[in-house]
PDB file of C-alpha atoms in Angstrom:
ATOM      1  CA  VAL A  99       0.000   0.000   0.000  1.00 54.00           C
ATOM      2  CA  LEU A 100       1.259   3.433  -0.892  1.00 60.00           C
ATOM      3  CA  VAL A 101       0.379   6.157   1.625  1.00 60.00           C
ATOM      4  CA  VAL A 102       0.597   9.850   0.759  1.00 63.00           C
ATOM      5  CA  TRP A 103       0.197  12.399   3.513  1.00 57.00           C
ATOM      6  CA  SER A 104       0.483  16.086   4.157  1.00 61.00           C
ATOM      7  CA  ALA A 105       1.501  17.666   7.404  1.00 60.00           C
ATOM      8  CA  GLY A 106       0.579  20.997   8.907  1.00 59.00           C
ATOM      9  CA  SER A 107       1.788  22.930  11.926  1.00 59.00           C
ATOM     10  CA  SER A 108      -0.523  20.925  14.196  1.00 62.00           C
ATOM     11  CA  GLY A 109       0.580  17.534  12.857  1.00 61.00           C
ATOM     12  CA  LEU A 110      -0.916  15.291  10.215  1.00 60.00           C
ATOM     13  CA  TYR A 111      -3.301  17.228   7.977  1.00 55.00           C
ATOM     14  CA  ASP A 112      -4.607  14.508   5.686  1.00 63.00           C
ATOM     15  CA  PHE A 113      -3.597  11.283   4.004  1.00 60.00           C
ATOM     16  CA  ILE A 114      -4.716   8.898   1.315  1.00 68.00           C
ATOM     17  CA  SER A 115      -3.935   5.253   0.935  1.00 63.00           C
ATOM     18  CA  ILE A 116      -3.493   3.744  -2.530  1.00 64.00           C
ATOM     19  CA  PRO A 117      -3.585  -0.044  -2.690  1.00 62.00           C
ATOM     20  CA  ARG A 118      -0.756  -1.620  -4.634  1.00 53.00           C
ATOM     21  CA  ALA A 119      -1.860  -3.706  -7.578  1.00 56.00           C
ATOM     22  CA  ARG A 120      -1.353  -7.362  -6.864  1.00 65.00           C
ATOM     23  CA  ARG A 121       0.358  -9.556  -9.407  1.00 73.00           C
ATOM     24  CA  LEU A 122      -1.943 -12.212 -10.805  1.00 70.00           C
ATOM     25  CA  THR A 123      -0.850 -15.588  -9.456  1.00 79.00           C
ATOM     26  CA  ALA A 124      -3.742 -17.970 -10.059  1.00 82.00           C
ATOM     27  CA  ALA A 125      -6.802 -18.642 -12.159  1.00 85.00           C
ATOM     28  CA  PRO A 126     -10.020 -20.046 -10.736  1.00 86.00           C
ATOM     29  CA  GLU A 127      -9.463 -23.561  -9.394  1.00 91.00           C
ATOM     30  CA  HIS A 128     -12.020 -25.111 -11.742  1.00 91.00           C
ATOM     31  CA  TRP A 129     -10.060 -24.060 -14.845  1.00 94.00           C
ATOM     32  CA  PRO A 130      -7.733 -26.565 -16.534  1.00 96.00           C
ATOM     33  CA  ALA A 131      -4.119 -25.999 -15.460  1.00 95.00           C
ATOM     34  CA  ASP A 132      -2.847 -25.491 -19.021  1.00 96.00           C
ATOM     35  CA  VAL A 133      -5.480 -22.839 -19.727  1.00 96.00           C
ATOM     36  CA  ALA A 134      -4.653 -21.088 -16.452  1.00 96.00           C
ATOM     37  CA  ARG A 135      -0.922 -21.065 -17.217  1.00 95.00           C
ATOM     38  CA  PHE A 136      -1.264 -19.207 -20.525  1.00 96.00           C
ATOM     39  CA  TRP A 137      -4.032 -16.933 -19.211  1.00 96.00           C
ATOM     40  CA  ILE A 138      -1.835 -15.845 -16.292  1.00 95.00           C
ATOM     41  CA  GLN A 139       1.073 -15.182 -18.671  1.00 96.00           C
ATOM     42  CA  ALA A 140      -1.191 -13.081 -20.902  1.00 96.00           C
ATOM     43  CA  HIS A 141      -2.237 -10.941 -17.931  1.00 95.00           C
ATOM     44  CA  ARG A 142       1.302 -10.609 -16.604  1.00 96.00           C
ATOM     45  CA  SER A 143       2.490  -9.555 -20.058  1.00 95.00           C
ATOM     46  CA  LEU A 144      -0.143  -6.808 -20.012  1.00 94.00           C
ATOM     47  CA  ASP A 145       0.994  -5.687 -16.569  1.00 93.00           C
ATOM     48  CA  ASP A 146       4.572  -5.529 -17.858  1.00 94.00           C
ATOM     49  CA  GLU A 147       3.464  -3.731 -21.058  1.00 95.00           C
ATOM     50  CA  ASN A 148       4.757  -6.519 -23.301  1.00 95.00           C
ATOM     51  CA  TRP A 149       2.036  -6.126 -25.921  1.00 95.00           C
ATOM     52  CA  ASP A 150       3.263  -8.732 -28.416  1.00 94.00           C
ATOM     53  CA  ALA A 151       3.766 -11.272 -25.632  1.00 95.00           C
ATOM     54  CA  ALA A 152       0.286 -10.575 -24.252  1.00 96.00           C
ATOM     55  CA  THR A 153      -1.356 -11.237 -27.626  1.00 94.00           C
ATOM     56  CA  LEU A 154       0.740 -14.357 -28.158  1.00 94.00           C
ATOM     57  CA  MET A 155      -0.130 -15.741 -24.721  1.00 96.00           C
ATOM     58  CA  ALA A 156      -3.808 -14.896 -25.277  1.00 96.00           C
ATOM     59  CA  ARG A 157      -3.669 -16.817 -28.553  1.00 95.00           C
ATOM     60  CA  SER A 158      -2.011 -19.750 -26.776  1.00 95.00           C
ATOM     61  CA  ALA A 159      -4.615 -19.656 -23.997  1.00 96.00           C
ATOM     62  CA  LEU A 160      -7.343 -19.680 -26.642  1.00 96.00           C
ATOM     63  CA  GLN A 161      -5.848 -22.639 -28.485  1.00 96.00           C
ATOM     64  CA  VAL A 162      -5.266 -24.783 -25.408  1.00 97.00           C
ATOM     65  CA  ALA A 163      -8.810 -24.016 -24.208  1.00 97.00           C
ATOM     66  CA  LEU A 164     -10.283 -25.034 -27.556  1.00 97.00           C
ATOM     67  CA  ARG A 165      -8.269 -28.248 -27.545  1.00 97.00           C
ATOM     68  CA  GLU A 166      -9.327 -28.907 -23.962  1.00 97.00           C
ATOM     69  CA  GLN A 167     -12.923 -28.580 -25.215  1.00 96.00           C
ATOM     70  CA  GLY A 168     -12.237 -31.255 -27.840  1.00 97.00           C
ATOM     71  CA  ALA A 169     -11.655 -29.095 -30.915  1.00 97.00           C
ATOM     72  CA  SER A 170     -10.259 -30.862 -33.931  1.00 96.00           C
ATOM     73  CA  GLY A 171      -8.397 -29.516 -36.912  1.00 96.00           C
ATOM     74  CA  GLY A 172      -4.874 -28.972 -38.118  1.00 93.00           C
ATOM     75  CA  THR A 173      -4.864 -25.219 -37.467  1.00 95.00           C
ATOM     76  CA  LEU A 174      -6.267 -22.847 -34.883  1.00 95.00           C
ATOM     77  CA  LYS A 175      -8.677 -21.537 -37.519  1.00 96.00           C
ATOM     78  CA  GLN A 176     -10.024 -25.048 -38.069  1.00 97.00           C
ATOM     79  CA  GLU A 177     -10.281 -25.660 -34.321  1.00 97.00           C
ATOM     80  CA  ILE A 178     -12.328 -22.464 -33.826  1.00 97.00           C
ATOM     81  CA  ASP A 179     -14.588 -23.366 -36.730  1.00 98.00           C
ATOM     82  CA  ASP A 180     -14.972 -26.951 -35.472  1.00 98.00           C
ATOM     83  CA  LEU A 181     -16.299 -25.901 -32.066  1.00 96.00           C
ATOM     84  CA  ALA A 182     -18.518 -23.248 -33.642  1.00 97.00           C
ATOM     85  CA  ASN A 183     -19.946 -25.749 -36.137  1.00 97.00           C
ATOM     86  CA  ARG A 184     -20.721 -28.112 -33.263  1.00 97.00           C
ATOM     87  CA  GLY A 185     -22.574 -25.333 -31.433  1.00 95.00           C
ATOM     88  CA  LEU A 186     -20.062 -25.036 -28.590  1.00 94.00           C
ATOM     89  CA  LEU A 187     -19.132 -21.461 -29.557  1.00 94.00           C
ATOM     90  CA  PRO A 188     -21.801 -18.899 -30.412  1.00 94.00           C
ATOM     91  CA  PRO A 189     -21.226 -16.833 -33.585  1.00 95.00           C
ATOM     92  CA  VAL A 190     -19.984 -13.736 -31.748  1.00 93.00           C
ATOM     93  CA  VAL A 191     -17.447 -15.813 -29.785  1.00 93.00           C
ATOM     94  CA  LYS A 192     -16.308 -17.491 -33.003  1.00 95.00           C
ATOM     95  CA  GLU A 193     -15.834 -14.076 -34.627  1.00 94.00           C
ATOM     96  CA  TRP A 194     -13.746 -12.743 -31.756  1.00 92.00           C
ATOM     97  CA  ALA A 195     -11.777 -15.961 -31.440  1.00 94.00           C
ATOM     98  CA  HIS A 196     -10.650 -15.370 -35.023  1.00 94.00           C
ATOM     99  CA  GLU A 197      -9.597 -11.832 -34.039  1.00 90.00           C
ATOM    100  CA  VAL A 198      -7.447 -13.294 -31.248  1.00 89.00           C
ATOM    101  CA  ARG A 199      -6.014 -15.784 -33.732  1.00 92.00           C
ATOM    102  CA  ASP A 200      -5.189 -13.091 -36.295  1.00 89.00           C
ATOM    103  CA  LEU A 201      -3.509 -10.740 -33.832  1.00 87.00           C
ATOM    104  CA  GLY A 202      -1.720 -13.581 -32.092  1.00 87.00           C
ATOM    105  CA  ASN A 203      -0.464 -14.918 -35.421  1.00 87.00           C
ATOM    106  CA  ASP A 204       1.297 -11.635 -36.090  1.00 85.00           C
ATOM    107  CA  SER A 205       3.284 -12.118 -32.880  1.00 86.00           C
ATOM    108  CA  ALA A 206       3.688 -15.901 -33.240  1.00 86.00           C
ATOM    109  CA  HIS A 207       4.923 -15.712 -36.839  1.00 87.00           C
ATOM    110  CA  PRO A 208       6.547 -12.273 -37.124  1.00 86.00           C
ATOM    111  CA  THR A 209       7.595 -10.751 -40.403  1.00 88.00           C
ATOM    112  CA  PRO A 210      10.365  -8.139 -40.381  1.00 91.00           C
ATOM    113  CA  GLY A 211       8.873  -4.678 -40.470  1.00 89.00           C
ATOM    114  CA  THR A 212       5.506  -5.732 -39.027  1.00 85.00           C
ATOM    115  CA  ASP A 213       4.067  -3.184 -36.621  1.00 86.00           C
ATOM    116  CA  PRO A 214       4.069  -4.261 -32.979  1.00 87.00           C
ATOM    117  CA  ARG A 215       0.771  -4.924 -31.228  1.00 89.00           C
ATOM    118  CA  THR A 216      -0.751  -1.830 -29.726  1.00 93.00           C
ATOM    119  CA  PRO A 217      -1.603  -1.571 -26.040  1.00 95.00           C
ATOM    120  CA  ALA A 218      -5.295  -1.277 -26.953  1.00 95.00           C
ATOM    121  CA  ASP A 219      -5.174  -4.429 -29.101  1.00 93.00           C
ATOM    122  CA  ALA A 220      -3.413  -6.407 -26.391  1.00 95.00           C
ATOM    123  CA  ARG A 221      -5.844  -5.263 -23.688  1.00 95.00           C
ATOM    124  CA  ASP A 222      -8.869  -6.013 -25.881  1.00 94.00           C
ATOM    125  CA  ILE A 223      -7.638  -9.487 -26.778  1.00 94.00           C
ATOM    126  CA  VAL A 224      -6.879 -10.425 -23.177  1.00 95.00           C
ATOM    127  CA  LYS A 225     -10.261  -9.056 -22.109  1.00 94.00           C
ATOM    128  CA  PHE A 226     -11.883 -11.233 -24.772  1.00 94.00           C
ATOM    129  CA  ILE A 227     -10.260 -14.412 -23.461  1.00 95.00           C
ATOM    130  CA  ASP A 228     -11.399 -13.409 -19.973  1.00 94.00           C
ATOM    131  CA  TYR A 229     -14.992 -13.339 -21.254  1.00 93.00           C
ATOM    132  CA  MET A 230     -14.524 -16.523 -23.239  1.00 94.00           C
ATOM    133  CA  PHE A 231     -13.290 -18.394 -20.188  1.00 95.00           C
ATOM    134  CA  VAL A 232     -16.257 -17.141 -18.188  1.00 93.00           C
ATOM    135  CA  TYR A 233     -18.406 -18.727 -20.903  1.00 92.00           C
ATOM    136  CA  LEU A 234     -16.390 -21.968 -21.173  1.00 94.00           C
ATOM    137  CA  TYR A 235     -15.517 -22.545 -17.516  1.00 94.00           C
ATOM    138  CA  ASN A 236     -17.151 -20.225 -14.983  1.00 92.00           C
ATOM    139  CA  LEU A 237     -20.752 -20.475 -16.179  1.00 92.00           C
ATOM    140  CA  PRO A 238     -20.771 -24.296 -16.353  1.00 92.00           C
ATOM    141  CA  HIS A 239     -19.113 -24.375 -12.914  1.00 92.00           C
ATOM    142  CA  GLU A 240     -21.717 -22.018 -11.435  1.00 92.00           C
ATOM    143  CA  ILE A 241     -24.564 -24.010 -12.979  1.00 93.00           C
ATOM    144  CA  ALA A 242     -23.154 -27.266 -11.611  1.00 91.00           C
ATOM    145  CA  THR A 243     -22.698 -25.675  -8.176  1.00 92.00           C
ATOM    146  CA  TYR A 244     -26.294 -24.448  -8.220  1.00 94.00           C
ATOM    147  CA  ARG A 245     -27.629 -27.838  -9.299  1.00 93.00           C
ATOM    148  CA  ASN A 246     -25.642 -29.629  -6.588  1.00 91.00           C
ATOM    149  CA  ARG A 247     -26.925 -27.209  -3.972  1.00 90.00           C
ATOM    150  CA  LYS A 248     -30.485 -27.531  -5.256  1.00 89.00           C
ATOM    151  CA  THR A 249     -30.492 -31.351  -5.099  1.00 88.00           C
ATOM    152  CA  LYS A 250     -29.191 -31.466  -1.504  1.00 83.00           C
TER     153      LYS A 250
END
């Protein structure tokens, strides 16, 4: 915690306390470990302002999550389309998953002279995988928790 204060002739005049941002160390326990590992690295890369690394780790988190969900295909594009065609990804999630793939590809397979990822792109892509993992992991977990509680 950072504390800033001002003093007057009669002692302490005023102060404010600013909490220090905590470094992300874990994902929810019900997430697969491989998904959590890349997701944490994506967030830490954002914190460290490593924009290319953040988009690459977001892409990796996306791909391992899709594979964990049983996606098939020889490329990430095919894996996204496979889960969407089977109804496991709604159209808007499919569309944004391809955005993650495209931006991540630029960092995964760089070409000399390619512009680096922008902070806004990196933040948007990591935010997208946050939402996607709520859809893939948190919602099913919450539903299962509710159903277990309801049946007891």
